[in-house]
Tab-separated table of C-alpha atoms in Angstrom:
chain	number	residue	atom	x	y	z
A	4	MET	CA	-16.980	13.705	12.085
A	5	THR	CA	-17.715	13.380	15.780
A	6	GLN	CA	-15.086	13.319	18.476
A	7	ASP	CA	-15.866	9.630	19.212
A	8	THR	CA	-15.251	8.707	15.590
A	9	ASP	CA	-11.984	10.660	15.527
A	10	GLN	CA	-10.788	8.910	18.675
A	11	SER	CA	-11.698	5.425	17.420
A	12	GLU	CA	-9.901	6.081	14.144
A	13	GLN	CA	-6.813	7.345	15.956
A	14	VAL	CA	-6.767	4.326	18.250
A	15	ASP	CA	-7.429	1.986	15.334
A	16	GLU	CA	-4.607	3.362	13.213
A	17	ARG	CA	-2.231	2.940	16.166
A	18	VAL	CA	-3.319	-0.671	16.534
A	19	ASP	CA	-3.205	-1.279	12.777
A	20	THR	CA	0.427	-0.194	12.541
A	21	GLU	CA	1.711	-1.497	15.850
A	22	GLY	CA	2.923	-4.721	14.302
A	23	THR	CA	5.439	-2.928	12.096
A	24	GLU	CA	6.521	0.043	14.143
A	25	GLY	CA	7.905	0.127	17.673
A	26	THR	CA	8.133	3.071	19.976
A	27	ALA	CA	11.227	5.239	19.985
A	28	SER	CA	12.312	3.728	23.314
A	29	GLN	CA	11.997	0.229	21.850
A	30	ALA	CA	14.163	1.157	18.875
A	31	ALA	CA	16.869	2.567	21.145
A	32	GLN	CA	17.064	-0.584	23.305
A	33	PRO	CA	19.681	-3.203	22.496
A	34	ALA	CA	18.217	-6.437	21.082
A	35	ALA	CA	19.222	-8.482	24.156
A	36	ASP	CA	17.402	-6.058	26.483
A	37	ARG	CA	14.250	-6.160	24.325
A	38	SER	CA	14.330	-9.950	24.236
A	39	SER	CA	14.772	-10.147	28.000
A	40	GLY	CA	11.886	-7.714	28.477
A	41	LEU	CA	9.671	-9.726	26.141
A	42	ASP	CA	10.531	-12.936	27.997
A	43	ARG	CA	9.529	-11.200	31.240
A	44	GLU	CA	6.263	-10.005	29.678
A	45	GLY	CA	5.524	-13.569	28.616
A	46	GLU	CA	6.199	-14.943	32.092
A	47	ILE	CA	4.012	-12.299	33.754
A	48	ALA	CA	1.238	-13.056	31.255
A	49	ALA	CA	1.596	-16.812	31.842
A	50	ASP	CA	1.303	-16.357	35.619
A	51	PHE	CA	-1.787	-14.170	35.175
A	52	LEU	CA	-3.460	-16.628	32.786
A	53	GLU	CA	-2.640	-19.681	34.932
A	54	THR	CA	-4.237	-17.975	37.918
A	55	LEU	CA	-7.275	-17.076	35.819
A	56	LEU	CA	-7.650	-20.664	34.555
A	57	ASP	CA	-7.303	-22.008	38.111
A	58	ILE	CA	-9.938	-19.616	39.473
A	59	ALA	CA	-12.338	-20.562	36.664
A	60	ASP	CA	-11.411	-24.273	37.045
A	61	LEU	CA	-10.608	-24.546	33.331
A	62	ASP	CA	-8.104	-26.853	31.633
A	63	GLY	CA	-5.216	-25.609	29.562
A	64	ASP	CA	-1.456	-25.217	29.472
A	65	ILE	CA	0.386	-21.979	28.755
A	66	ASP	CA	3.035	-21.698	26.040
A	67	VAL	CA	5.272	-18.617	26.047
A	68	ASP	CA	7.422	-17.468	23.126
A	69	VAL	CA	8.781	-14.331	21.511
A	70	ASP	CA	7.469	-13.645	18.003
A	71	GLY	CA	9.471	-10.883	16.371
A	72	ASP	CA	9.088	-7.805	18.528
A	73	ARG	CA	6.357	-8.999	20.866
A	74	ALA	CA	5.692	-11.673	23.456
A	75	ALA	CA	3.448	-14.477	22.220
A	76	VAL	CA	1.409	-16.435	24.749
A	77	ALA	CA	-0.929	-19.310	23.948
A	78	ILE	CA	-3.412	-21.291	26.003
A	79	VAL	CA	-3.262	-24.817	24.576
A	80	ASP	CA	-4.874	-28.164	25.326
A	81	SER	CA	-3.350	-29.969	28.289
A	82	GLU	CA	-3.107	-33.622	29.261
A	83	GLU	CA	-6.022	-33.020	31.645
A	84	GLY	CA	-8.322	-31.755	28.906
A	85	ARG	CA	-9.078	-29.389	26.076
A	86	VAL	CA	-9.139	-25.639	26.397
A	87	PRO	CA	-12.789	-24.557	26.448
A	88	ARG	CA	-13.523	-22.951	23.103
A	89	ARG	CA	-15.737	-20.454	24.905
A	90	LEU	CA	-12.468	-18.688	25.769
A	91	VAL	CA	-12.358	-17.723	22.086
A	92	GLY	CA	-15.988	-16.599	21.882
A	93	GLN	CA	-17.952	-15.571	18.830
A	94	ASP	CA	-15.661	-13.982	16.252
A	95	GLY	CA	-12.801	-14.097	18.790
A	96	LYS	CA	-14.375	-11.434	21.015
A	97	VAL	CA	-13.625	-13.266	24.286
A	98	LEU	CA	-10.061	-13.887	23.083
A	99	GLU	CA	-9.639	-10.159	22.379
A	100	ALA	CA	-10.936	-9.300	25.857
A	101	LEU	CA	-8.600	-11.852	27.487
A	102	GLN	CA	-5.708	-10.407	25.530
A	103	GLU	CA	-6.498	-6.888	26.755
A	104	LEU	CA	-6.816	-8.066	30.367
A	105	THR	CA	-3.494	-9.883	30.049
A	106	ARG	CA	-1.833	-6.807	28.559
A	107	LEU	CA	-3.162	-4.735	31.469
A	108	ALA	CA	-1.794	-7.272	33.982
A	109	VAL	CA	1.623	-7.045	32.316
A	110	GLN	CA	1.473	-3.254	32.258
A	111	ALA	CA	0.546	-3.170	35.954
A	112	GLU	CA	3.638	-5.257	36.732
A	113	THR	CA	6.150	-3.622	34.359
A	114	GLY	CA	4.829	-0.061	34.147
A	115	GLU	CA	5.036	-0.225	30.335
A	116	ARG	CA	2.407	-0.838	27.662
A	117	SER	CA	2.496	-4.422	26.411
A	118	ARG	CA	1.933	-5.521	22.811
A	119	LEU	CA	1.806	-9.233	23.575
A	120	MET	CA	-0.348	-11.476	21.430
A	121	LEU	CA	-2.580	-14.118	22.997
A	122	ASP	CA	-3.876	-17.199	21.216
A	123	VAL	CA	-6.370	-19.717	22.555
A	124	ALA	CA	-6.552	-23.262	21.174
A	125	GLY	CA	-4.851	-22.192	17.931
A	126	HIS	CA	-7.727	-19.877	16.959
A	127	ARG	CA	-5.570	-16.888	16.076
A	128	ALA	CA	-3.059	-19.020	14.136
A	129	ALA	CA	-5.844	-20.639	12.093
A	130	ARG	CA	-7.469	-17.255	11.471
A	131	ARG	CA	-4.110	-15.852	10.317
A	132	GLU	CA	-3.846	-18.624	7.701
A	133	GLU	CA	-7.409	-18.014	6.551
A	134	LEU	CA	-6.840	-14.250	6.297
A	135	THR	CA	-3.647	-14.777	4.306
A	136	ARG	CA	-5.613	-16.869	1.791
A	137	ILE	CA	-8.324	-14.190	1.605
A	138	ALA	CA	-5.689	-11.480	1.062
A	139	ASP	CA	-3.917	-13.514	-1.612
A	140	ASP	CA	-7.210	-14.077	-3.460
A	141	ALA	CA	-8.082	-10.367	-3.255
A	142	ALA	CA	-4.606	-9.374	-4.463
A	143	GLU	CA	-4.897	-11.758	-7.404
A	144	ALA	CA	-8.345	-10.355	-8.271
A	145	ALA	CA	-7.019	-6.781	-8.054
A	146	LYS	CA	-4.146	-7.659	-10.400
A	147	GLU	CA	-6.451	-9.391	-12.899
A	148	THR	CA	-9.271	-6.834	-12.937
A	149	GLY	CA	-7.334	-3.650	-12.149
A	150	GLU	CA	-10.106	-2.774	-9.674
A	151	ARG	CA	-10.041	-2.156	-5.933
A	152	GLN	CA	-11.133	-5.135	-3.847
A	153	SER	CA	-13.054	-4.392	-0.637
A	154	LEU	CA	-13.014	-7.060	2.061
A	155	GLU	CA	-15.367	-7.743	4.976
A	156	PRO	CA	-15.064	-5.736	8.207
A	157	MET	CA	-12.257	-7.020	10.440
A	158	SER	CA	-10.586	-6.400	13.765
A	159	ALA	CA	-7.332	-4.446	13.889
A	160	PHE	CA	-5.332	-7.690	14.225
A	161	GLU	CA	-7.062	-9.166	11.176
A	162	ARG	CA	-6.538	-6.030	9.084
A	163	LYS	CA	-2.838	-6.046	9.998
A	164	VAL	CA	-2.502	-9.636	8.778
A	165	VAL	CA	-4.236	-8.734	5.499
A	166	HIS	CA	-2.132	-5.582	4.975
A	167	ASP	CA	1.055	-7.633	5.453
A	168	ALA	CA	-0.086	-10.370	3.044
A	169	VAL	CA	-1.109	-7.840	0.379
A	170	LEU	CA	2.234	-6.067	0.712
A	171	ALA	CA	4.019	-9.420	0.300
A	172	ALA	CA	2.004	-9.939	-2.901
A	173	GLY	CA	3.411	-6.654	-4.238
A	174	LEU	CA	0.287	-4.526	-3.900
A	175	GLY	CA	-0.901	-1.831	-1.535
A	176	SER	CA	-3.922	-1.684	0.736
A	177	GLU	CA	-5.678	0.713	3.061
A	178	SER	CA	-8.240	0.558	5.834
A	179	GLU	CA	-11.545	2.335	5.370
A	180	GLY	CA	-14.680	2.770	7.438
A	181	VAL	CA	-15.260	3.273	11.129
A	182	GLU	CA	-15.121	0.718	13.928
A	183	PRO	CA	-16.632	-1.782	14.225
A	184	ARG	CA	-17.186	-1.883	10.454
A	185	ARG	CA	-13.603	-1.001	9.444
A	186	TYR	CA	-12.340	-3.021	6.474
A	187	VAL	CA	-9.393	-3.414	4.108
A	188	VAL	CA	-9.365	-2.308	0.486
A	189	VAL	CA	-6.755	-3.964	-1.752
A	190	LEU	CA	-5.438	-1.527	-4.330
A	191	PRO	CA	-4.586	-2.758	-7.853
A	192	GLN	CA	-1.260	-0.902	-7.882
A	193	ARG	CA	1.089	0.324	-5.189
């Protein structure tokens, strides 16, 4: 294995598990402090995204929320017009890049790594529903056939959604392959 492959796998595994595990400092913080910090992250992200939309002269409103242990920010259609779907890009690649830029803007302001999730025009929410259906179908097939079910390559976010859905169905799963062709395998038994 090359060093590049090792690094991408290490980064990927961190991203894959970040939805279920917090850092030690997050675990030690009282819930009210974490919530306040997440609200602040959301507000910083909203300010950054509003400025970006203004500079690009694009329509859209910003919704800020806290979803579990992370800030959730969404660019949604406004009264002035629809959010340009080009902000999602092919296979969500522009959305992923916007999310990373927004996380960096939050980190620059707070000094801490952000795990906020960004959605544009409901793309991520719709994809989550689709991935849950795919995971449920694969789990059912694994139960019926007793064979491993390999899914298509997915981003870290998508794999996390699938892992969670498979776990909820009572089965186990694992990620295999190397970025950008990393995929989930649903195991017939946990």
